[in-house]
Short mmCIF file of C-alpha atoms in Angstrom, two decimals:
data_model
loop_
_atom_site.label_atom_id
_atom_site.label_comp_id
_atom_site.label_asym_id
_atom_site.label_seq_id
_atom_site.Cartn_x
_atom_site.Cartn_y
_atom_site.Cartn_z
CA UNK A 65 -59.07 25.41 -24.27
CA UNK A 66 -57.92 22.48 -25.63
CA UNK A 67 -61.06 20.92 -25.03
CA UNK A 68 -63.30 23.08 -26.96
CA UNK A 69 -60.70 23.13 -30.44
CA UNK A 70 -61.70 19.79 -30.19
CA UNK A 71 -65.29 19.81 -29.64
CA UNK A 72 -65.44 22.61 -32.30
CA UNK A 73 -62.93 20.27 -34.34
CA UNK A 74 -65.71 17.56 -33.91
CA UNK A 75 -68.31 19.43 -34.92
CA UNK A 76 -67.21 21.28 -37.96
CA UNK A 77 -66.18 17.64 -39.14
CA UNK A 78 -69.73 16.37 -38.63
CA UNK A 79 -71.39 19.54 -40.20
CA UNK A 80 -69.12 19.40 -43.46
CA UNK A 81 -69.90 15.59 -43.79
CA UNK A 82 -73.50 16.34 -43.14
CA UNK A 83 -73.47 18.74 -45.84
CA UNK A 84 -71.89 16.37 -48.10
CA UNK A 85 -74.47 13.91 -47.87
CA UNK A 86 -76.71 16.17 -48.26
CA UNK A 87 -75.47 17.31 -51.33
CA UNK A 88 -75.35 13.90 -52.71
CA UNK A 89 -78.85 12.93 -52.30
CA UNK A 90 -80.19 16.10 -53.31
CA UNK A 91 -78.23 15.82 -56.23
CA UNK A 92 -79.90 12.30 -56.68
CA UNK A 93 -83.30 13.44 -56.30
CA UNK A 94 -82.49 16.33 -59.26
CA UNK A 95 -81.68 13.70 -61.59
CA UNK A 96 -84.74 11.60 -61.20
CA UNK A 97 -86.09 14.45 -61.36
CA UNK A 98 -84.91 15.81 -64.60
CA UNK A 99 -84.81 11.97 -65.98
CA UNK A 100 -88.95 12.02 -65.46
CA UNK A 101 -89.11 15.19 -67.35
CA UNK A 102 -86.45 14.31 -70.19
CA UNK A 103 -88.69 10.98 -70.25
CA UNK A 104 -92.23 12.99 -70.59
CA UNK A 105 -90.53 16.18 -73.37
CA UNK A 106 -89.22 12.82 -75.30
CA UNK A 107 -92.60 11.07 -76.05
CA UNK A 108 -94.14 14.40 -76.73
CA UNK A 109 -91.52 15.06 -79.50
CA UNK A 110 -91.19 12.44 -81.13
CA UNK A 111 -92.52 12.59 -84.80
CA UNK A 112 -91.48 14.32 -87.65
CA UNK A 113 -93.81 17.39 -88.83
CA UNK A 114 -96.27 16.49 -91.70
CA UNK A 115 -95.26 18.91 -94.60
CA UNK A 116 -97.12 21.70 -96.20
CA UNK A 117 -99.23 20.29 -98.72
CA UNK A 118 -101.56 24.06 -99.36
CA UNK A 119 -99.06 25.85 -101.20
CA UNK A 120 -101.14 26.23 -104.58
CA UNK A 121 -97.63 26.97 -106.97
CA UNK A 122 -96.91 23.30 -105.63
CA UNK A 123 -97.34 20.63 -108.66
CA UNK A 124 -99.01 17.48 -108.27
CA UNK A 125 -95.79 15.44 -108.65
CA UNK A 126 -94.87 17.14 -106.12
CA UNK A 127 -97.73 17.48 -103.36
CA UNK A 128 -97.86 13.24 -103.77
CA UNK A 129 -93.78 12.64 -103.76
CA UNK A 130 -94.62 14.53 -100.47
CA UNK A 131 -97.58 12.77 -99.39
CA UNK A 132 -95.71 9.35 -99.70
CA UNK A 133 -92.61 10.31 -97.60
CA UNK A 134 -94.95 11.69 -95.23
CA UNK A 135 -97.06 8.05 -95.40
CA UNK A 136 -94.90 5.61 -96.57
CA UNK A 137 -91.39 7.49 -95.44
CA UNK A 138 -90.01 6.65 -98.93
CA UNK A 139 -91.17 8.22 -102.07
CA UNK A 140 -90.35 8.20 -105.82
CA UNK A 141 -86.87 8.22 -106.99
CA UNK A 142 -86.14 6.44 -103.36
CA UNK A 143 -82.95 4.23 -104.30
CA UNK A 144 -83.51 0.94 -103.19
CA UNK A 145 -80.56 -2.33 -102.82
CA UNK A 146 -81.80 -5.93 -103.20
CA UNK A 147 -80.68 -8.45 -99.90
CA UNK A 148 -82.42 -11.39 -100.71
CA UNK A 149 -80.36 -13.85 -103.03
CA UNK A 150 -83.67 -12.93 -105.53
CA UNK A 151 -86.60 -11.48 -106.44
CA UNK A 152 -89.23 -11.47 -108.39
CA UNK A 153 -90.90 -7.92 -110.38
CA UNK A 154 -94.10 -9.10 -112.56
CA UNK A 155 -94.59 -6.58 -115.77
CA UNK A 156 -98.59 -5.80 -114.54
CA UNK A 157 -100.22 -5.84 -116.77
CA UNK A 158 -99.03 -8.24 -118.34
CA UNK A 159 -99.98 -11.44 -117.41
CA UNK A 160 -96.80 -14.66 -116.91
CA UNK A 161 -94.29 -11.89 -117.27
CA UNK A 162 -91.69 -11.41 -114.40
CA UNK A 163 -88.39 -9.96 -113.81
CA UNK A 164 -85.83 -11.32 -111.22
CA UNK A 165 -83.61 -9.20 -109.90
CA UNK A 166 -80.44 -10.58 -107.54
CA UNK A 167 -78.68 -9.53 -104.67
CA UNK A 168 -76.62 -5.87 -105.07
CA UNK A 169 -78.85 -4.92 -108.01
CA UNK A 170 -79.52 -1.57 -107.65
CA UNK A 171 -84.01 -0.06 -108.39
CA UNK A 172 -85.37 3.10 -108.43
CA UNK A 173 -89.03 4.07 -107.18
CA UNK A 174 -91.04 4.60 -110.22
CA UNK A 175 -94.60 4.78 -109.46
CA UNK A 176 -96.92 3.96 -106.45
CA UNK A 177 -101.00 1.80 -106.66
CA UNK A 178 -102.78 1.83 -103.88
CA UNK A 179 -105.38 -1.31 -104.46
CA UNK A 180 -107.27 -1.13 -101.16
CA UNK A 181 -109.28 -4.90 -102.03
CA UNK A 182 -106.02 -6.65 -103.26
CA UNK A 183 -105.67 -9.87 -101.06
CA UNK A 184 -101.90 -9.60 -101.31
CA UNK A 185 -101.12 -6.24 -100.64
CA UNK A 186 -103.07 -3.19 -100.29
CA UNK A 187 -100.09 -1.27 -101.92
CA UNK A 188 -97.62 -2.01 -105.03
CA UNK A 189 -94.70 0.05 -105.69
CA UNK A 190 -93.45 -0.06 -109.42
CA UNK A 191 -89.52 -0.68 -109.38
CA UNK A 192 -87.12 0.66 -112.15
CA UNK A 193 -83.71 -1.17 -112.63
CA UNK A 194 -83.20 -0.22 -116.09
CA UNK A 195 -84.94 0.96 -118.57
CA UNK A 196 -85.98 -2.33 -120.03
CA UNK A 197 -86.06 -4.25 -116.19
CA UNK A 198 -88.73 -3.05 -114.74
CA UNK A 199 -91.97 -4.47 -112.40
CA UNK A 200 -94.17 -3.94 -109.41
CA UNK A 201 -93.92 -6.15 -105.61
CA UNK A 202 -96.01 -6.04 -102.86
CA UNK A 203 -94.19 -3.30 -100.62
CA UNK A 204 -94.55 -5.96 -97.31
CA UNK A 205 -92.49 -8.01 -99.63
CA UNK A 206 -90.20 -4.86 -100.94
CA UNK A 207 -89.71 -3.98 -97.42
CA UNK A 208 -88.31 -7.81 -96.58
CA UNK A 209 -86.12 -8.09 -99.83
CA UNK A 210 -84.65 -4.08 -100.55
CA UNK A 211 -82.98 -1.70 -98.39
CA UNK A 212 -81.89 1.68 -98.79
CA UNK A 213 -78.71 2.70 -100.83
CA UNK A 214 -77.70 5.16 -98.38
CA UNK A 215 -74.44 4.04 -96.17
CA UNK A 216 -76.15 5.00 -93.26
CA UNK A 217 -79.52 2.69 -93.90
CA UNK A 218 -77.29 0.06 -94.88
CA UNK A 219 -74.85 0.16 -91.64
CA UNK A 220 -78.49 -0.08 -89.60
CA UNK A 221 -79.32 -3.01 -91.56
CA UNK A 222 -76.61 -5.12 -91.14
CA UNK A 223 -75.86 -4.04 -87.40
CA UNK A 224 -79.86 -5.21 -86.66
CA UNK A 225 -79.48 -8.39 -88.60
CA UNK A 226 -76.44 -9.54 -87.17
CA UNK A 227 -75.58 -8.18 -84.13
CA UNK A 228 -76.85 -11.10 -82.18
CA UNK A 229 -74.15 -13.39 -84.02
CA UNK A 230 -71.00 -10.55 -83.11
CA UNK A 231 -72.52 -10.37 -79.12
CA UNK A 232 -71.82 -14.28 -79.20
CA UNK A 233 -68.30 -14.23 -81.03
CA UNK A 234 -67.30 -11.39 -78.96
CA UNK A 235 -68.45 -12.30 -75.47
CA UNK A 236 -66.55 -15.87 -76.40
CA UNK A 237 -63.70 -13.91 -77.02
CA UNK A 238 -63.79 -12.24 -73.60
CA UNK A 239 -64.68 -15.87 -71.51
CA UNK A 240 -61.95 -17.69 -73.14
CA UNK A 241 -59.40 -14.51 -72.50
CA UNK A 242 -60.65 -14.33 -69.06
CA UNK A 243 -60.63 -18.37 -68.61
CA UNK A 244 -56.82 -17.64 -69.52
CA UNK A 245 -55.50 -15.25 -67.38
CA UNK A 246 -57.05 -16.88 -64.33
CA UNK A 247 -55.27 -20.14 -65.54
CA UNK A 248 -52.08 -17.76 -65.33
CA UNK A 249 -53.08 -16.42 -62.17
CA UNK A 250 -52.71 -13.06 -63.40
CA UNK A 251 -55.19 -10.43 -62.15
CA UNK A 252 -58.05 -9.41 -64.63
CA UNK A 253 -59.42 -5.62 -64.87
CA UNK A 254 -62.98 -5.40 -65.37
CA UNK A 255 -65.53 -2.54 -65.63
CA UNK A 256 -67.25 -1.16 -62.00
CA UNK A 257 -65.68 -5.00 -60.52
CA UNK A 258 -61.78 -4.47 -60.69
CA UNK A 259 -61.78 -1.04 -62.87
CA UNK A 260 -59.14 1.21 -63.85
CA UNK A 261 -58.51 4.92 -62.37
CA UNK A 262 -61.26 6.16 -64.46
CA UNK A 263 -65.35 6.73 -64.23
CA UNK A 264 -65.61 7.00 -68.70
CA UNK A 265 -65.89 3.13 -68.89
CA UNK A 266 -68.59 3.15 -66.84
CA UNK A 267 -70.26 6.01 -68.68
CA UNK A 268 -69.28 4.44 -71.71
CA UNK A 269 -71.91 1.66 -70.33
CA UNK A 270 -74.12 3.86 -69.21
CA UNK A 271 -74.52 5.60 -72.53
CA UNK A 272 -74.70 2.09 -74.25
CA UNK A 273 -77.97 1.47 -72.00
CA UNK A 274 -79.54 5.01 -72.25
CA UNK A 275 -79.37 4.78 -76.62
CA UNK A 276 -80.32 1.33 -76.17
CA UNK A 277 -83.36 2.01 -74.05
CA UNK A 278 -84.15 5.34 -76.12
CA UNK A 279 -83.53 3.25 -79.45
CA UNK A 280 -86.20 0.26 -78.00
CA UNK A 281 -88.54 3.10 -76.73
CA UNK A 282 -89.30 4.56 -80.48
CA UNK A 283 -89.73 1.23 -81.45
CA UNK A 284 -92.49 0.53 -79.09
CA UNK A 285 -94.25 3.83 -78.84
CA UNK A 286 -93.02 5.81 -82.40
CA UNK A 287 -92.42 2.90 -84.95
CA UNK A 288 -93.05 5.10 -87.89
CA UNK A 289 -90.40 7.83 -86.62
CA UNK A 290 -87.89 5.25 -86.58
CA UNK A 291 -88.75 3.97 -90.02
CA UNK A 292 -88.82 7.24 -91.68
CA UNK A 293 -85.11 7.88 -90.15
CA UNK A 294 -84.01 4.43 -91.60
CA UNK A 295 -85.26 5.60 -94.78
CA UNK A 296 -83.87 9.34 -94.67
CA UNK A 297 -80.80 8.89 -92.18
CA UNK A 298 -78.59 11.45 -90.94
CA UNK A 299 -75.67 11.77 -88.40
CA UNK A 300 -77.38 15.60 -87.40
CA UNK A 301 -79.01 15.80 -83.78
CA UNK A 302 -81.04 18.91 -86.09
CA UNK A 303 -83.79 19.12 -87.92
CA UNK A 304 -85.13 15.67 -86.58
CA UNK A 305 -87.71 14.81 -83.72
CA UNK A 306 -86.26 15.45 -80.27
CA UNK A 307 -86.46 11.77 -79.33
CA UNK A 308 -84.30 11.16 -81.93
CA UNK A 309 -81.62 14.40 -81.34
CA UNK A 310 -81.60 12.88 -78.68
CA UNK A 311 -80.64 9.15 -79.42
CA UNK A 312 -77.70 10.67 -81.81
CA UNK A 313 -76.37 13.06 -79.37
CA UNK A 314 -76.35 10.02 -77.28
CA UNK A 315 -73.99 7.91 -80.30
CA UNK A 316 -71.40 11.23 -80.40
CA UNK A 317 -71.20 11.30 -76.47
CA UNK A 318 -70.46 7.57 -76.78
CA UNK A 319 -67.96 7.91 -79.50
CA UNK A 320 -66.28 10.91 -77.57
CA UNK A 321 -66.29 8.89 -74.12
CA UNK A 322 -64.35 5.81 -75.97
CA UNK A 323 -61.85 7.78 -77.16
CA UNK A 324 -61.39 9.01 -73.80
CA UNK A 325 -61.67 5.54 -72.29
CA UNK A 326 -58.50 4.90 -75.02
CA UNK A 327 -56.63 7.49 -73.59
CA UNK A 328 -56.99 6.66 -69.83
CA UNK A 329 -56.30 2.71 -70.46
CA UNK A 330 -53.46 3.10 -72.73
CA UNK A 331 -51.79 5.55 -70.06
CA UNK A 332 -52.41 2.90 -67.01
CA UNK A 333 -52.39 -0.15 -68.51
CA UNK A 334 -49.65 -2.61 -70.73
CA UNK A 335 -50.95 -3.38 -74.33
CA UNK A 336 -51.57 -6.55 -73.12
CA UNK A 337 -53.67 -5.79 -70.28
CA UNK A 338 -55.65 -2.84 -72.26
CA UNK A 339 -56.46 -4.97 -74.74
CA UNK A 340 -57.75 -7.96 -72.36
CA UNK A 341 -59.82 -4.96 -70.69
CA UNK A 342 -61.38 -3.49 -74.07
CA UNK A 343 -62.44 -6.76 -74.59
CA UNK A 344 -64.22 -7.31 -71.61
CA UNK A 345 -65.75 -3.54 -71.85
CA UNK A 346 -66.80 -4.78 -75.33
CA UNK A 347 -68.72 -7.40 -73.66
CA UNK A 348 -70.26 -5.46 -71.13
CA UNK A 349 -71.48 -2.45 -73.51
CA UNK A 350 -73.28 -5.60 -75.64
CA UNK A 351 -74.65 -6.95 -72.72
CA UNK A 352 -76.13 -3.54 -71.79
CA UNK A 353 -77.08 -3.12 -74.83
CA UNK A 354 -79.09 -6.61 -75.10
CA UNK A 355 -80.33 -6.17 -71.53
CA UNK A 356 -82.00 -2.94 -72.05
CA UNK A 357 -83.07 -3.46 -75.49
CA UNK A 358 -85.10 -6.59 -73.86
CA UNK A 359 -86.57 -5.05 -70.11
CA UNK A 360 -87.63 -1.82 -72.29
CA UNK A 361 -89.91 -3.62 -74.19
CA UNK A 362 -91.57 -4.82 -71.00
CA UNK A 363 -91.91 -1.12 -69.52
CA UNK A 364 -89.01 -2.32 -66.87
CA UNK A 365 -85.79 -1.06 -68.75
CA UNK A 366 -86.58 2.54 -67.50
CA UNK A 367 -86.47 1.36 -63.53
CA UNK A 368 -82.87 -0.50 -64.46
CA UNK A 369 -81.92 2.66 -66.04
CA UNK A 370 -82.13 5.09 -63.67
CA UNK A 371 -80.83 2.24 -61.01
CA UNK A 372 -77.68 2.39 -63.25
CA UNK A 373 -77.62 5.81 -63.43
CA UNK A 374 -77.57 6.00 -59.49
CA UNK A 375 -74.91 3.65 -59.56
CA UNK A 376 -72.62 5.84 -61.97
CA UNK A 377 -73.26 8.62 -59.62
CA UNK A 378 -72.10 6.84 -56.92
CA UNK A 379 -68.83 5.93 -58.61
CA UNK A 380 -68.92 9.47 -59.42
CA UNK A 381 -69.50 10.32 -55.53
CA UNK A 382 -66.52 8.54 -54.39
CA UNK A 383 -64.23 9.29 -57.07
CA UNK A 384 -64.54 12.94 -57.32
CA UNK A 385 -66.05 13.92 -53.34
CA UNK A 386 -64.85 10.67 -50.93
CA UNK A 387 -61.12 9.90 -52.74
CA UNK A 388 -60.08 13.37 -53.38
CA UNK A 389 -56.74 13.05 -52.85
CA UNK A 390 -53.64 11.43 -54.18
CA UNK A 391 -50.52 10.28 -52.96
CA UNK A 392 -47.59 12.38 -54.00
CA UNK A 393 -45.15 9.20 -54.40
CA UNK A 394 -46.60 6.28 -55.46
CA UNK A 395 -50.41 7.99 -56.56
CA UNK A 396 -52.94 6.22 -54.61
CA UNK A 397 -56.09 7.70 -54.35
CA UNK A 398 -56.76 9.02 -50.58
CA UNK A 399 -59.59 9.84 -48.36
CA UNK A 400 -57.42 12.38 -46.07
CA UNK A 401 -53.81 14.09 -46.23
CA UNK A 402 -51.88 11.79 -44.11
CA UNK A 403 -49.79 8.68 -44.48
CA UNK A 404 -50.13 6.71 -47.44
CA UNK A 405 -51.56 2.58 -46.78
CA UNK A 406 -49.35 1.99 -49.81
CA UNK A 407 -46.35 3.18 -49.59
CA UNK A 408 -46.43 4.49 -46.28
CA UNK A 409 -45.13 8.35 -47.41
CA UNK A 410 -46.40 11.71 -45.55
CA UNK A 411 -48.69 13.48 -47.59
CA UNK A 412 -49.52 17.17 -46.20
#
């Protein structure tokens, strides 16, 4: 009798672990998967509609204000914000007659020429500053020297033209912090390598890599959707392409997931040590960031991505299936009811 509990013992074991691996691979093989179709419904969606232009109450003004956001993604009355320390508006047609205008002045759209045989530039855009400042520029040069008034616009601006010099500050930051506490010989926590009781900061990486890799995609296959959002931005996953709900449902998930990263290191962690660790995430979520931003453009950053994504679903595996217990004393995570290897307490 005692013979077959245990054979029966043995073999319910081995048919539940069975089960369980199983269930992890098969739940692998969905998210490839439903990755390959996200991937393929993405690039299928992934420009903004052209507007109705066969409405006959419709003014002129209007069907070509219309026509140019649809072309250009900008059209009249677009506010614009020198960056340049100058520039220069000539008063066409008036010959040796220019305006300058300096960095923070503020122009106004005015009026559009399409030249197709003009050496310079096939297209001029008249700019208004006042009423008595006023000129036309090249719009390859307008594009170099203006950017849009809207905070949003701006905030993409300056995050693309300096983010490079912040990833070096910051990752300095997080070598010379680390270089210190191993000179203490105190113990460092780091994301996946040494991590706190908690998958977010790993999915707070994860999402950095999947906006970075969606972000890099539209530039490569759908430049012109990402330009017209830079030009008319918005912080609503509606009402835009579904590449791009996508990419800002991605940024809210990331914001949400930090804030819950706060919460868990705050609650485990000293001050000290969380903000040694935030530091160090910092780093990683720029290094994702930079890493993916780079292999996407050579078709490789989608491979890496769903390698990482296997990865957080391993963490996930064996926090939330393998560890599912915890010790009632001291609260170390345990395979099996039992005795504690840490404090050596009976957990039933």
């Amino acid at each position: 009798m005692r013979n077959k509990e245990v054979k029966y013992g043995s073999e319910m074991r081995i048919s539940i672990g069975l089960r369980r691996v199983y269930g992890f691979f098969s739940l692998r093989r969905s998210a490839l998967i439903w990755i390959s179709l996200f991937l393929c419904f993405s690039f299928l969606s992934c420009r903004y509609s052209r507007p109705n232009l066969d409405d006959e109450g419709m003014s002129a003004g209007t069907r070509d204000s219309l026509t140019y956001l649809y072309d250009r993604h900008y059209t009249l009355n677009t506010n614009l914000e020198v960056v340049q320390d100058s520039v220069v508006l000539a008063c066409l047609p008036v010959k040796d007659c220019y305006n300058t205008l300096y960095k923070g002045d503020r122009v106004v759209v005015a009026e559009f020429a399409i030249h197709p045989a003009d050496s310079v530039d096939s297209v001029w855009v008249k700019l208004a500053h006042t009423q008595e400042i006023q000129g036309w520029i090249g719009e390859r040069e307008m594009m170099q020297a203006f950017v849009p008034t809207d905070s949003i616009s701006q905030f993409i601006y300056l995050f693309s033209d300096t983010h490079a010099s912040y990833f070096v500050v910051i990752f300095a930051l997080f070598v010379g912090a680390w270089m210190l506490r191993l000179f203490r010989r105190k113990q460092l926590k780091m994301v996946y390598f040494n991590d706190i009781d908690s998958v977010y900061p790993l999915l707070l990486c994860l999402l950095m890599a999947f906006s970075a890799t969606v972000y890099e995609s539209m530039q490569v296959f759908v430049p012109e959707t990402w330009e017209h959002f830079y030009f008319n931005p918005t912080l609503s996953p509606f009402k835009v392409p579904f590449i791009l709900s996508i990419f800002l449902l991605s940024i809210w998930l990331f914001i949400i997931v930090l804030l819950a990263v706060l919460d868990d290191l705050f609650r485990q962690l000293s001050p000290a040590a969380a903000m040694f660790y935030l530091l160090g995430l910092a780093s990683c979520c720029i290094f994702c960031y930079f890493f993916f931003i780079l292999t996407t453009q050579i078709y490789i950053g989608y491979a890496f991505l769903v390698a990482f994504i296997w990865i957080f679903m391993k963490k996930m595996h064996t926090t939330l299936v393998v560890y599912r217990y915890r010790c009632g004393n001291c609260g170390q995570k345990l395979k099996k009811k039992g005795r504690c290897p840490g404090c050596g307490a009976i957990n039933e």
